[in-house]
Amino acid sequence: MRINKPKLILLDLDGTLIDTVPDLAYCIDATLISMGRLPPGEAKIRTWIGNGIERLLQRALTGSMDAEPPAADLAYANAKFVELYTIYNGINSVLYPGVLAGITTLRQHNYKLACITNKRELFTIPLLIKLELHDYFELIVSGDTCAKKKPDPMPLMYAMSQCNVTAAE
């Protein structure tokens, strides 16, 4: 059985290519301190990662995986976090071992790469530039590129459309 070479490889960003938790944790801790709360620290924040920044903020504010904080607290925390993360995004984030070698090899073998992330473009593009990954991607789809985010297939379908490939490719 012959397997065709893919025409496009889609890659996630946070937790796949880059460990962004140090910067996220710093900003979450600073946000909570600004609210007169104790910072949970990086180790705890690491256990809350997944499902986007709003869910991470909810978890930090409540100390629970699925509790809802007061709307006013969440609104303040979100604004403060965005203010801080705009400054600290990419400062202590690092590529996972083997990422640069892996994507370099893929590009050398003429694979098209697209980055698909739920991170807002405001944070995605500067992070990729700071860590010198931006130019490896044919396309970058951020969390605010499409009307829906992953796990909805819309961002993946958008990437395939923009790169003129089918799901089989």
GROMACS .gro file of C-alpha atoms in nm:
model
  169
    1MET     CA    1   0.000   0.000   0.000
    2ARG     CA    2   0.142   0.335  -0.105
    3ILE     CA    3   0.091   0.631   0.128
    4ASN     CA    4   0.087   0.970  -0.038
    5LYS     CA    5   0.305   1.243   0.106
    6PRO     CA    6   0.090   1.506   0.278
    7LYS     CA    7   0.080   1.848   0.118
    8LEU     CA    8   0.015   2.032   0.445
    9ILE     CA    9   0.101   1.959   0.808
   10LEU     CA   10  -0.101   2.139   1.075
   11LEU     CA   11   0.069   2.206   1.409
   12ASP     CA   12  -0.063   2.334   1.740
   13LEU     CA   13   0.139   2.597   1.929
   14ASP     CA   14   0.107   2.605   2.308
   15GLY     CA   15   0.210   2.279   2.469
   16THR     CA   16   0.313   2.131   2.135
   17LEU     CA   17   0.585   2.353   1.989
   18ILE     CA   18   0.637   2.595   2.276
   19ASP     CA   19   0.619   2.572   2.654
   20THR     CA   20   0.439   2.898   2.722
   21VAL     CA   21   0.345   2.817   3.081
   22PRO     CA   22   0.622   3.028   3.241
   23ASP     CA   23   0.486   3.346   3.081
   24LEU     CA   24   0.122   3.252   3.135
   25ALA     CA   25   0.190   3.170   3.501
   26TYR     CA   26   0.377   3.495   3.560
   27CYS     CA   27   0.086   3.694   3.419
   28ILE     CA   28  -0.180   3.493   3.605
   29ASP     CA   29   0.010   3.534   3.932
   30ALA     CA   30   0.056   3.909   3.875
   31THR     CA   31  -0.313   3.944   3.785
   32LEU     CA   32  -0.423   3.774   4.107
   33ILE     CA   33  -0.178   3.978   4.315
   34SER     CA   34  -0.327   4.295   4.162
   35MET     CA   35  -0.664   4.172   4.293
   36GLY     CA   36  -0.528   4.120   4.645
   37ARG     CA   37  -0.520   3.742   4.606
   38LEU     CA   38  -0.245   3.489   4.662
   39PRO     CA   39  -0.070   3.372   4.345
   40PRO     CA   40  -0.114   3.000   4.276
   41GLY     CA   41   0.232   2.961   4.117
   42GLU     CA   42   0.349   2.791   3.801
   43ALA     CA   43   0.310   2.430   3.919
   44LYS     CA   44  -0.060   2.476   3.999
   45ILE     CA   45  -0.125   2.685   3.691
   46ARG     CA   46   0.028   2.410   3.477
   47THR     CA   47  -0.253   2.178   3.592
   48TRP     CA   48  -0.516   2.432   3.481
   49ILE     CA   49  -0.390   2.481   3.124
   50GLY     CA   50  -0.628   2.387   2.845
   51ASN     CA   51  -0.944   2.538   2.696
   52GLY     CA   52  -0.809   2.890   2.651
   53ILE     CA   53  -0.723   3.196   2.857
   54GLU     CA   54  -1.075   3.269   2.981
   55ARG     CA   55  -1.105   2.918   3.125
   56LEU     CA   56  -0.754   2.948   3.275
   57LEU     CA   57  -0.855   3.275   3.441
   58GLN     CA   58  -1.175   3.117   3.572
   59ARG     CA   59  -0.972   2.834   3.723
   60ALA     CA   60  -0.721   3.074   3.878
   61LEU     CA   61  -0.996   3.289   4.026
   62THR     CA   62  -1.189   2.996   4.176
   63GLY     CA   63  -0.917   2.738   4.236
   64SER     CA   64  -1.146   2.490   4.062
   65MET     CA   65  -1.146   2.326   3.720
   66ASP     CA   66  -1.505   2.422   3.641
   67ALA     CA   67  -1.643   2.678   3.888
   68GLU     CA   68  -1.756   3.019   3.766
   69PRO     CA   69  -1.617   3.334   3.929
   70PRO     CA   70  -1.819   3.655   3.961
   71ALA     CA   71  -1.846   3.825   3.621
   72ALA     CA   72  -1.684   4.146   3.746
   73ASP     CA   73  -1.382   3.953   3.878
   74LEU     CA   74  -1.342   3.771   3.548
   75ALA     CA   75  -1.372   4.094   3.347
   76TYR     CA   76  -1.107   4.266   3.558
   77ALA     CA   77  -0.877   3.961   3.550
   78ASN     CA   78  -0.911   3.930   3.174
   79ALA     CA   79  -0.824   4.296   3.112
   80LYS     CA   80  -0.529   4.284   3.353
   81PHE     CA   81  -0.401   3.957   3.207
   82VAL     CA   82  -0.414   4.093   2.851
   83GLU     CA   83  -0.227   4.406   2.963
   84LEU     CA   84   0.046   4.195   3.126
   85TYR     CA   85   0.069   3.920   2.864
   86THR     CA   86   0.109   4.178   2.589
   87ILE     CA   87   0.435   4.273   2.765
   88TYR     CA   88   0.558   3.934   2.892
   89ASN     CA   89   0.450   3.703   2.608
   90GLY     CA   90   0.758   3.513   2.490
   91ILE     CA   91   0.996   3.635   2.762
   92ASN     CA   92   1.039   3.297   2.934
   93SER     CA   93   0.860   3.069   2.688
   94VAL     CA   94   1.083   2.808   2.527
   95LEU     CA   95   1.072   2.570   2.235
   96TYR     CA   96   1.035   2.208   2.335
   97PRO     CA   97   1.343   1.995   2.261
   98GLY     CA   98   1.361   1.887   1.898
   99VAL     CA   99   1.102   2.134   1.769
  100LEU     CA  100   1.338   2.350   1.565
  101ALA     CA  101   1.516   2.047   1.419
  102GLY     CA  102   1.182   1.884   1.340
  103ILE     CA  103   1.023   2.176   1.160
  104THR     CA  104   1.350   2.255   0.983
  105THR     CA  105   1.361   1.899   0.852
  106LEU     CA  106   0.998   1.914   0.741
  107ARG     CA  107   1.061   2.235   0.550
  108GLN     CA  108   1.379   2.092   0.395
  109HIS     CA  109   1.162   1.809   0.262
  110ASN     CA  110   0.924   2.067   0.113
  111TYR     CA  111   0.631   2.013   0.347
  112LYS     CA  112   0.399   2.310   0.390
  113LEU     CA  113   0.338   2.387   0.756
  114ALA     CA  114   0.051   2.573   0.918
  115CYS     CA  115   0.023   2.674   1.282
  116ILE     CA  116  -0.328   2.641   1.424
  117THR     CA  117  -0.374   2.782   1.774
  118ASN     CA  118  -0.648   2.911   2.001
  119LYS     CA  119  -0.415   3.190   2.115
  120ARG     CA  120  -0.526   3.535   1.995
  121GLU     CA  121  -0.333   3.678   1.699
  122LEU     CA  122  -0.226   3.966   1.924
  123PHE     CA  123  -0.015   3.709   2.113
  124THR     CA  124   0.051   3.445   1.846
  125ILE     CA  125   0.245   3.648   1.591
  126PRO     CA  126   0.481   3.822   1.840
  127LEU     CA  127   0.549   3.489   2.012
  128LEU     CA  128   0.635   3.313   1.686
  129ILE     CA  129   0.858   3.603   1.585
  130LYS     CA  130   1.038   3.616   1.922
  131LEU     CA  131   1.110   3.243   1.911
  132GLU     CA  132   1.207   3.260   1.542
  133LEU     CA  133   0.938   3.021   1.418
  134HIS     CA  134   0.717   3.262   1.224
  135ASP     CA  135   0.880   3.217   0.885
  136TYR     CA  136   0.852   2.837   0.891
  137PHE     CA  137   0.475   2.854   0.846
  138GLU     CA  138   0.286   2.890   0.523
  139LEU     CA  139  -0.016   2.999   0.725
  140ILE     CA  140  -0.090   3.095   1.087
  141VAL     CA  141  -0.445   3.056   1.212
  142SER     CA  142  -0.502   3.217   1.552
  143GLY     CA  143  -0.792   3.183   1.791
  144ASP     CA  144  -0.957   3.495   1.652
  145THR     CA  145  -0.903   3.417   1.282
  146CYS     CA  146  -1.224   3.217   1.249
  147ALA     CA  147  -1.567   3.243   1.412
  148LYS     CA  148  -1.498   2.920   1.606
  149LYS     CA  149  -1.190   2.779   1.780
  150LYS     CA  150  -1.050   2.430   1.814
  151PRO     CA  151  -1.172   2.170   1.889
  152ASP     CA  152  -1.429   2.285   1.634
  153PRO     CA  153  -1.295   2.186   1.288
  154MET     CA  154  -1.348   2.537   1.144
  155PRO     CA  155  -0.983   2.652   1.188
  156LEU     CA  156  -0.856   2.332   1.027
  157MET     CA  157  -1.099   2.364   0.738
  158TYR     CA  158  -0.998   2.728   0.696
  159ALA     CA  159  -0.629   2.630   0.681
  160MET     CA  160  -0.697   2.365   0.420
  161SER     CA  161  -0.896   2.613   0.213
  162GLN     CA  162  -0.627   2.883   0.236
  163CYS     CA  163  -0.355   2.634   0.139
  164ASN     CA  164  -0.570   2.475  -0.132
  165VAL     CA  165  -0.550   2.118   0.003
  166THR     CA  166  -0.807   1.853   0.089
  167ALA     CA  167  -0.834   1.666   0.419
  168ALA     CA  168  -0.676   1.363   0.250
  169GLU     CA  169  -0.375   1.576   0.161
   0.00000   0.00000   0.00000
